[in-house]
Coordinates of N, CA and C in Angstrom, one line a residue:
M9 N 0.6 -1.1 0.2 CA 0.2 0.4 0.5 C 1.0 1.4 -0.1
A10 N 2.2 1.3 0.4 CA 2.7 2.1 0.8 C 3.3 2.6 -0.4
F11 N 3.3 2.7 -1.8 CA 3.4 2.5 -3.2 C 2.3 2.9 -4.1
I12 N 1.5 2.6 -3.6 CA 0.1 3.7 -3.8 C 0.1 4.7 -3.5
E13 N 0.3 4.9 -2.5 CA -0.1 5.5 -1.1 C 1.4 7.1 -1.0
L14 N 2.8 6.5 -2.3 CA 3.2 7.1 -2.9 C 3.8 8.0 -3.8
I15 N 2.3 7.0 -4.2 CA 1.6 8.2 -6.6 C 0.3 9.0 -6.1
G16 N -0.4 8.6 -4.8 CA -1.1 9.8 -4.5 C -0.6 10.7 -4.1
I17 N 0.8 10.8 -2.8 CA 0.7 12.4 -2.6 C 1.9 12.9 -4.0
L18 N 2.6 12.0 -4.7 CA 3.6 12.5 -5.7 C 3.0 12.7 -6.8
A19 N 1.9 13.3 -7.1 CA 0.5 13.2 -8.3 C 0.5 14.5 -7.4
G20 N -0.7 14.4 -6.8 CA -0.8 14.7 -6.1 C -0.8 16.2 -5.3
L21 N 0.9 16.5 -5.1 CA 1.1 17.6 -4.6 C 2.0 18.4 -5.8
D22 N 2.0 17.9 -7.0 CA 2.1 18.1 -7.9 C 0.9 18.9 -8.9
I23 N 0.5 18.1 -8.5 CA -1.1 18.8 -8.9 C -1.8 20.2 -8.6
I24 N -1.7 20.5 -7.2 CA -1.1 20.8 -6.2 C -1.0 22.4 -6.8
I25 N 0.2 22.3 -7.0 CA 1.3 23.0 -7.2 C 1.3 24.2 -9.1
K26 N 0.9 23.3 -9.4 CA 0.4 23.4 -10.4 C -1.3 24.4 -10.7
S27 N -2.2 24.3 -9.5 CA -3.5 24.6 -9.4 C -3.4 25.9 -8.8
E28 N -2.1 25.9 -8.2 CA -1.4 27.6 -7.9 C -1.1 28.1 -8.1
V29 N 0.0 27.7 -9.5 CA 0.4 28.4 -10.0 C -0.3 29.7 -10.9
E30 N -1.9 28.2 -11.9 CA -2.7 28.3 -12.7 C -3.5 29.9 -12.2
D31 N -3.3 29.7 -10.5 CA -4.6 30.3 -10.0 C -3.5 31.2 -9.5
R32 N -2.9 32.4 -10.2 CA -1.7 33.8 -10.0 C -1.7 34.4 -11.9
D33 N -1.6 35.8 -11.5 CA -2.0 36.5 -12.1 C -0.3 35.9 -13.5
S34 N -0.6 36.3 -15.0 CA 0.8 35.8 -15.8 C 2.1 36.9 -15.6
A35 N 1.4 38.4 -14.4 CA 2.3 39.4 -15.0 C 3.4 39.0 -14.0
E36 N 3.3 37.7 -12.5 CA 3.3 37.5 -11.7 C 4.9 36.5 -12.4
F37 N 5.2 36.8 -13.2 CA 5.9 35.4 -13.4 C 6.6 35.9 -14.8
P38 N 7.9 35.5 -15.6 CA 8.9 34.8 -14.0 C 9.9 35.2 -13.9
R39 N 9.6 35.0 -12.2 CA 11.3 35.3 -11.1 C 11.5 34.2 -10.7
A40 N 11.5 34.9 -9.4 CA 13.4 34.6 -8.9 C 12.3 33.6 -7.5
F41 N 12.7 32.6 -7.0 CA 12.0 31.9 -6.8 C 13.2 31.9 -5.9
D42 N 14.1 31.7 -5.5 CA 15.8 31.7 -4.5 C 16.4 32.9 -4.7
K43 N 17.1 33.5 -4.0 CA 17.9 34.4 -3.1 C 19.3 34.5 -4.3
K44 N 19.9 33.2 -4.9 CA 21.0 33.0 -5.9 C 20.1 32.8 -7.4
G45 N 18.6 32.8 -7.4 CA 18.5 32.2 -8.3 C 18.6 31.4 -9.7
I46 N 18.6 30.7 -8.9 CA 19.2 29.1 -9.5 C 17.9 28.5 -10.3
I47 N 16.4 29.0 -9.4 CA 15.0 28.0 -10.1 C 14.5 29.7 -10.1
T48 N 14.3 29.7 -11.5 CA 12.7 30.6 -11.0 C 11.5 30.0 -11.8
L49 N 10.7 30.5 -11.1 CA 9.1 30.2 -11.3 C 9.1 30.6 -13.1
H50 N 7.8 29.9 -14.0 CA 7.1 30.7 -14.9 C 5.7 29.6 -14.3
K51 N 5.4 30.0 -15.2 CA 3.5 29.4 -15.8 C 3.5 29.8 -17.2
S52 N 4.0 27.9 -17.3 CA 4.3 27.7 -19.3 C 2.6 27.3 -19.4
H53 N 2.6 27.3 -20.7 CA 1.1 26.2 -20.8 C 2.0 25.1 -21.8
N54 N 1.3 23.4 -22.3 CA 2.6 23.2 -22.5 C 1.5 22.2 -23.2
K55 N 1.0 22.1 -24.7 CA 0.2 21.9 -26.0 C 0.6 20.2 -25.9
G56 N 1.7 20.7 -26.1 CA 2.2 18.7 -26.8 C 2.8 18.3 -25.9
L57 N 4.0 16.9 -26.1 CA 4.7 16.6 -25.0 C 5.8 17.7 -25.3
P58 N 6.9 16.6 -24.8 CA 7.2 17.4 -24.5 C 8.2 18.2 -25.0
F59 N 9.0 19.9 -24.0 CA 9.4 20.4 -26.1 C 8.8 20.6 -27.0
G60 N 6.8 20.5 -26.3 CA 5.9 21.0 -27.7 C 5.8 20.1 -28.1
F61 N 6.2 19.0 -28.2 CA 6.1 17.6 -30.0 C 4.5 17.4 -29.9
L62 N 4.2 17.7 -31.6 CA 3.3 17.0 -31.8 C 2.0 18.1 -31.3
K63 N 2.2 19.8 -31.1 CA 1.6 20.4 -30.3 C -0.2 20.2 -31.6
K64 N 0.6 20.1 -32.3 CA -0.4 19.9 -33.7 C -1.2 18.6 -33.6
Y65 N -1.2 18.5 -32.8 CA -2.0 17.0 -32.8 C -2.8 17.1 -31.3
E66 N -3.4 17.6 -31.7 CA -3.8 17.5 -30.1 C -4.7 15.6 -30.1
S67 N -5.1 15.0 -30.3 CA -5.6 13.5 -30.3 C -4.1 12.3 -29.7
L68 N -3.6 12.7 -30.3 CA -2.2 12.5 -30.1 C -1.4 12.3 -28.9
V69 N -1.6 13.7 -28.7 CA -0.4 14.3 -27.8 C -1.3 14.5 -26.5
R70 N -3.5 13.6 -26.6 CA -4.3 12.8 -25.5 C -3.9 12.2 -26.0
M71 N -3.4 11.1 -26.1 CA -3.7 9.4 -26.7 C -2.8 8.8 -26.5
L72 N -1.3 8.9 -26.4 CA 0.3 8.3 -26.3 C 0.0 8.6 -24.8
P73 N 0.2 10.0 -24.3 CA 0.3 9.7 -22.4 C -0.7 8.9 -22.5
T74 N -2.5 8.7 -22.2 CA -3.1 8.1 -21.5 C -2.7 6.4 -21.8
V75 N -2.1 5.8 -23.2 CA -1.8 4.7 -23.6 C -0.4 4.6 -22.6
T76 N 0.8 5.6 -22.6 CA 1.7 4.9 -21.8 C 1.1 4.7 -20.4
A77 N 0.2 6.4 -19.9 CA 0.2 5.5 -18.6 C -0.7 4.1 -18.0
S78 N -1.0 4.6 -19.0 CA -1.9 3.2 -18.8 C -1.0 1.5 -18.9
A79 N 0.0 1.9 -19.9 CA 1.4 -0.2 -19.2 C 1.8 0.2 -17.9
L80 N 1.9 2.0 -17.8 CA 2.5 1.8 -16.4 C 1.8 1.8 -15.9
G81 N 0.6 1.3 -15.5 CA -0.5 0.6 -15.4 C 0.0 -0.5 -14.3
G82 N -0.8 -0.6 -15.8 CA -0.5 -2.3 -16.1 C 0.8 -2.7 -14.9
I83 N 1.6 -2.5 -15.7 CA 3.4 -3.3 -14.6 C 3.9 -2.5 -13.9
F84 N 2.2 -1.9 -12.8 CA 3.0 -0.7 -11.6 C 1.9 -2.7 -10.9
L85 N 1.0 -2.7 -11.5 CA 0.1 -3.7 -10.7 C 0.9 -5.1 -10.6
W86 N 1.3 -5.8 -11.6 CA 2.1 -6.5 -11.5 C 3.2 -6.4 -11.3
L87 N 3.9 -6.2 -11.1 CA 5.0 -5.3 -9.6 C 4.4 -5.6 -8.9
M88 N 3.0 -5.7 -8.0 CA 2.7 -5.8 -6.8 C 2.4 -7.0 -6.1
Q89 N 2.4 -7.8 -7.4 CA 1.5 -9.5 -7.4 C 3.1 -9.7 -7.0
K90 N 4.4 -9.7 -6.9 CA 6.2 -9.9 -6.2 C 5.6 -9.9 -5.4
K91 N 6.9 -10.7 -4.4 CA 7.1 -10.2 -3.5 C 8.6 -9.9 -4.1
G92 N 8.9 -8.4 -2.8 CA 10.3 -7.6 -3.6 C 10.4 -6.8 -3.8
H93 N 11.9 -6.7 -4.8 CA 11.2 -5.7 -6.2 C 11.5 -4.3 -5.7
V94 N 11.8 -4.3 -4.6 CA 11.2 -2.7 -4.4 C 12.4 -1.4 -5.0
L95 N 13.4 -1.9 -6.0 CA 13.6 -0.6 -6.2 C 12.2 -0.3 -7.5
E96 N 12.4 -2.0 -8.2 CA 11.0 -1.6 -8.9 C 10.1 -1.3 -9.8
K97 N 9.6 -1.8 -8.2 CA 8.1 -0.8 -7.5 C 8.3 1.0 -7.1
L98 N 9.4 1.5 -6.6 CA 9.7 2.4 -6.5 C 9.9 3.3 -7.9
A99 N 10.6 2.7 -8.7 CA 10.6 3.1 -9.9 C 9.7 3.4 -10.5
V100 N 8.6 2.7 -10.9 CA 7.3 2.2 -11.5 C 6.1 3.4 -10.5
S101 N 7.0 3.4 -9.6 CA 6.0 4.0 -8.8 C 5.4 6.0 -8.8
V102 N 7.4 6.0 -8.6 CA 7.1 7.6 -9.5 C 7.2 7.7 -10.1
T103 N 7.4 6.9 -11.0 CA 7.5 7.0 -13.1 C 5.9 7.3 -13.4
L104 N 5.0 6.9 -13.2 CA 3.2 6.8 -12.5 C 2.6 7.8 -11.8
A105 N 3.1 8.4 -11.1 CA 3.1 9.2 -10.8 C 3.1 10.8 -11.3
G106 N 4.3 10.8 -11.8 CA 4.8 11.5 -12.8 C 3.3 11.6 -14.0
A107 N 3.2 11.0 -14.5 CA 2.5 10.1 -16.0 C 1.9 10.8 -15.4
L108 N 1.0 10.2 -14.2 CA -0.8 11.0 -13.9 C -1.2 12.3 -13.8
S109 N 0.2 13.4 -13.0 CA 0.8 14.4 -13.0 C 0.2 15.1 -13.9
N110 N 0.9 14.4 -15.3 CA 0.3 15.3 -16.6 C -0.4 15.0 -17.3
L111 N -0.7 14.1 -17.4 CA -1.9 13.5 -17.8 C -3.2 13.2 -17.6
H112 N -3.4 14.3 -16.1 CA -4.3 15.2 -14.9 C -4.8 16.5 -15.9
D113 N -3.5 17.3 -16.5 CA -3.7 18.1 -17.0 C -3.9 17.9 -17.8
R114 N -4.4 16.4 -18.8 CA -3.9 17.5 -20.7 C -5.5 16.8 -20.6
L115 N -5.4 16.0 -19.8 CA -7.5 15.1 -20.1 C -8.4 16.7 -19.0
V116 N -7.8 17.2 -18.7 CA -8.7 18.6 -17.6 C -8.4 19.8 -17.7
R117 N -6.9 20.8 -19.0 CA -7.0 22.2 -19.6 C -5.7 21.3 -20.4
G118 N -5.9 20.1 -21.0 CA -5.4 20.0 -22.5 C -4.5 21.6 -22.5
Y119 N -3.5 20.8 -22.0 CA -2.3 21.0 -22.0 C -1.1 21.2 -20.3
V120 N -0.3 21.1 -20.5 CA 0.3 20.7 -19.6 C 0.8 21.6 -18.3
V121 N 0.5 22.5 -17.0 CA 1.3 23.6 -17.2 C 3.3 23.2 -16.5
D122 N 3.4 24.3 -16.2 CA 5.1 23.7 -16.2 C 5.4 25.5 -16.0
Y123 N 5.9 24.9 -14.8 CA 6.1 26.0 -14.1 C 7.7 26.1 -13.0
F124 N 8.5 26.2 -13.3 CA 10.0 25.6 -12.7 C 11.6 25.7 -13.7
S125 N 12.5 26.7 -14.6 CA 13.3 26.0 -14.7 C 14.5 26.6 -13.6
V126 N 15.8 25.8 -14.4 CA 17.1 25.4 -13.4 C 18.5 26.7 -14.2
N127 N 18.5 27.5 -13.6 CA 19.6 28.5 -14.4 C 21.0 27.7 -14.2
W128 N 20.7 26.4 -15.2 CA 21.8 26.4 -15.1 C 22.6 25.9 -16.3
K129 N 23.1 26.0 -17.1 CA 23.6 25.9 -18.6 C 22.6 25.3 -19.7
G130 N 22.5 24.3 -20.1 CA 21.1 24.3 -20.5 C 20.2 24.1 -21.2
L131 N 19.8 24.2 -19.2 CA 18.8 24.0 -19.0 C 17.8 24.9 -18.7
K132 N 18.6 26.4 -18.5 CA 17.1 27.4 -18.2 C 16.4 27.9 -19.9
K133 N 16.7 27.1 -20.8 CA 15.6 27.0 -21.4 C 14.0 26.7 -21.2
I134 N 14.6 25.8 -20.4 CA 13.6 24.3 -20.1 C 12.9 24.0 -19.6
I135 N 11.2 24.7 -19.2 CA 10.4 24.5 -18.5 C 9.7 23.4 -18.0
F136 N 10.3 23.1 -16.5 CA 9.1 22.2 -15.9 C 8.6 22.2 -15.5
N137 N 8.1 20.3 -14.2 CA 6.9 21.0 -13.2 C 7.7 19.5 -12.3
L138 N 7.1 19.7 -11.1 CA 7.4 17.8 -10.5 C 6.7 16.5 -11.4
G139 N 6.3 16.3 -12.2 CA 5.4 14.9 -12.3 C 6.8 14.6 -14.0
D140 N 7.4 15.8 -14.4 CA 8.9 15.7 -15.2 C 10.0 15.3 -14.5
I141 N 9.8 15.4 -13.0 CA 11.2 15.7 -12.7 C 11.5 13.3 -11.6
F142 N 9.5 13.9 -11.6 CA 9.0 12.0 -11.0 C 9.3 11.4 -11.7
I143 N 9.0 11.5 -13.6 CA 9.5 10.5 -14.2 C 11.2 10.0 -14.7
F144 N 11.5 11.7 -15.0 CA 12.7 11.2 -14.9 C 13.8 10.5 -14.1
I145 N 13.2 11.0 -12.7 CA 13.7 10.5 -12.0 C 14.1 8.7 -11.4
G146 N 12.2 8.0 -11.7 CA 11.4 6.9 -12.0 C 12.5 6.4 -13.2
T147 N 12.8 6.8 -14.4 CA 13.6 5.9 -15.3 C 14.7 6.5 -14.8
I148 N 15.7 6.7 -14.1 CA 16.8 6.5 -13.8 C 17.0 5.4 -12.5
L149 N 16.0 5.2 -11.7 CA 15.8 3.7 -11.0 C 15.2 3.0 -12.0
M150 N 15.1 2.4 -12.7 CA 14.1 1.9 -13.5 C 15.8 0.9 -15.0
V151 N 16.8 1.6 -15.0 CA 17.4 1.5 -15.4 C 18.9 1.5 -14.9
I152 N 18.9 2.0 -13.9 CA 19.6 1.1 -12.2 C 19.3 -0.3 -12.0
C153 N 17.4 -0.4 -11.9 CA 17.4 -1.9 -11.9 C 18.1 -2.5 -12.9
Q154 N 18.1 -2.0 -13.8 CA 17.8 -3.0 -15.5 C 20.2 -3.7 -15.5
L155 N 20.6 -2.1 -15.0 CA 21.9 -3.0 -14.7 C 22.3 -3.7 -13.9
K156 N 21.3 -3.2 -12.4 CA 21.5 -4.6 -11.8 C 21.0 -5.9 -11.9
E157 N 21.1 -6.1 -12.9 CA 20.1 -7.6 -13.6 C 21.6 -8.3 -14.0
D158 N 22.3 -7.4 -14.8 CA 23.3 -8.0 -15.8 C 24.2 -8.9 -14.5

């Protein structure tokens, strides 16, 4: 049950932050989040896949994340029936939380709310949300799991 709770907490956290950003006036953005200016807050609407890819194909942009989240959900249910495999379960849980948060945006708002960037080298121009970070972390954990098996 801890993994189900983790999915709900992580996805819920991102959805709450996105709602907070959406409720604010666009004139408040962009702005520095911290005193050193490492993180900048934004209010950005992404109608496509990552980096705006396929944004002109609305039905495809809704369908692909739905299929992906469904597949992750199936993998999660399959893994939950197995004893052990804690790292794999964690990896899928974190990835699924990010996928569900972003899917929620796509289905409810018609776009994904991205709200922060990191002012470091090539990352300056990329605006993320926590769901994106969860997907990234979960994917890294999955790679680690695969490398451990070899």
